[in-house]
Amino acid sequence: MKLFSAATVTVAAILLSSCSEAPPPSAKAETEAKKEAAKPAGPVAARMAYFEMYKVARTWAPDLLTLNLKSGEVANIKNEDGKAGLWTAVFVSPSKKEARTFSWAVADSGPDIHKGMNISDKQTWGGATPNSKAFVNGEFLVDSDAAFKTASEKAAGWLKTHAGMKYTMTLGNSSRFPAPVWYIMWGSAKDGYFTYVNATTGAVVTD
């Protein structure tokens, strides 16, 4: 009986030890989920962020038009392949003669940019000019990543000697173009490279 009791105690101790060392499957899954949620977000292509902003902006002005859309940066998120951690859009309302700036970020960045939607106050809008014309969603068919790929192919020679150069992307419209265009700039206007890509057809535009 003493031997049996000792063996029983030993087995019980082993079972208790294994239970304390390995959390139940449900707790382990919860821990993994928290780790996954804590991972920093990545950059996104423009249309995803754009339509998140557009849905909200439509509640402000049913006759909504888009004036421009620009890429931006947030801390600890690398912009790459035509994607960005921050996109900012200026929407206008012809009937209200007003403009509002919306931004959509994948993460917090400083005191002014918060993850998700950020909306500015209304501003007076004087209407279209030759260099700044509003456009409709039907003209914005080519996403930023596709435009970036096309622009990169055109800039391939320059990029070979300027690897890792940061870029910015702006979607806008003016009277000199047949449709809205993506303006892709590597570096700066003084020391960089830029090209235009038609946002409706996806073709490189010769300025």
PDB file of N, CA and C in Angstrom, residues 10-20:
ATOM      1  N   THR A  10       3.205  10.479  -6.981  1.00  0.00           N
ATOM      2  CA  THR A  10       4.147  10.870  -8.047  1.00  0.00           C
ATOM      3  C   THR A  10       3.406  11.208  -9.333  1.00  0.00           C
ATOM      4  N   VAL A  11       2.455  10.354  -9.703  1.00  0.00           N
ATOM      5  CA  VAL A  11       1.652  10.608 -10.919  1.00  0.00           C
ATOM      6  C   VAL A  11       0.865  11.899 -10.785  1.00  0.00           C
ATOM      7  N   ALA A  12       0.283  12.111  -9.630  1.00  0.00           N
ATOM      8  CA  ALA A  12      -0.499  13.338  -9.403  1.00  0.00           C
ATOM      9  C   ALA A  12       0.375  14.569  -9.535  1.00  0.00           C
ATOM     10  N   ALA A  13       1.601  14.466  -8.998  1.00  0.00           N
ATOM     11  CA  ALA A  13       2.529  15.600  -9.069  1.00  0.00           C
ATOM     12  C   ALA A  13       2.902  15.911 -10.502  1.00  0.00           C
ATOM     13  N   ILE A  14       3.118  14.872 -11.292  1.00  0.00           N
ATOM     14  CA  ILE A  14       3.460  15.075 -12.713  1.00  0.00           C
ATOM     15  C   ILE A  14       2.320  15.742 -13.454  1.00  0.00           C
ATOM     16  N   LEU A  15       1.097  15.279 -13.186  1.00  0.00           N
ATOM     17  CA  LEU A  15      -0.077  15.853 -13.857  1.00  0.00           C
ATOM     18  C   LEU A  15      -0.259  17.319 -13.487  1.00  0.00           C
ATOM     19  N   LEU A  16      -0.088  17.619 -12.194  1.00  0.00           N
ATOM     20  CA  LEU A  16      -0.224  19.017 -11.759  1.00  0.00           C
ATOM     21  C   LEU A  16       0.852  19.895 -12.374  1.00  0.00           C
ATOM     22  N   SER A  17       2.069  19.344 -12.482  1.00  0.00           N
ATOM     23  CA  SER A  17       3.180  20.096 -13.067  1.00  0.00           C
ATOM     24  C   SER A  17       2.921  20.407 -14.519  1.00  0.00           C
ATOM     25  N   SER A  18       2.424  19.420 -15.277  1.00  0.00           N
ATOM     26  CA  SER A  18       2.174  19.639 -16.706  1.00  0.00           C
ATOM     27  C   SER A  18       1.056  20.633 -16.910  1.00  0.00           C
ATOM     28  N   CYS A  19       0.064  20.626 -16.020  1.00  0.00           N
ATOM     29  CA  CYS A  19      -1.043  21.577 -16.157  1.00  0.00           C
ATOM     30  C   CYS A  19      -0.583  23.001 -15.895  1.00  0.00           C
ATOM     31  N   SER A  20       0.327  23.172 -14.939  1.00  0.00           N
ATOM     32  CA  SER A  20       0.785  24.522 -14.610  1.00  0.00           C
ATOM     33  C   SER A  20       1.715  25.084 -15.676  1.00  0.00           C
TER      34      SER A  20
END
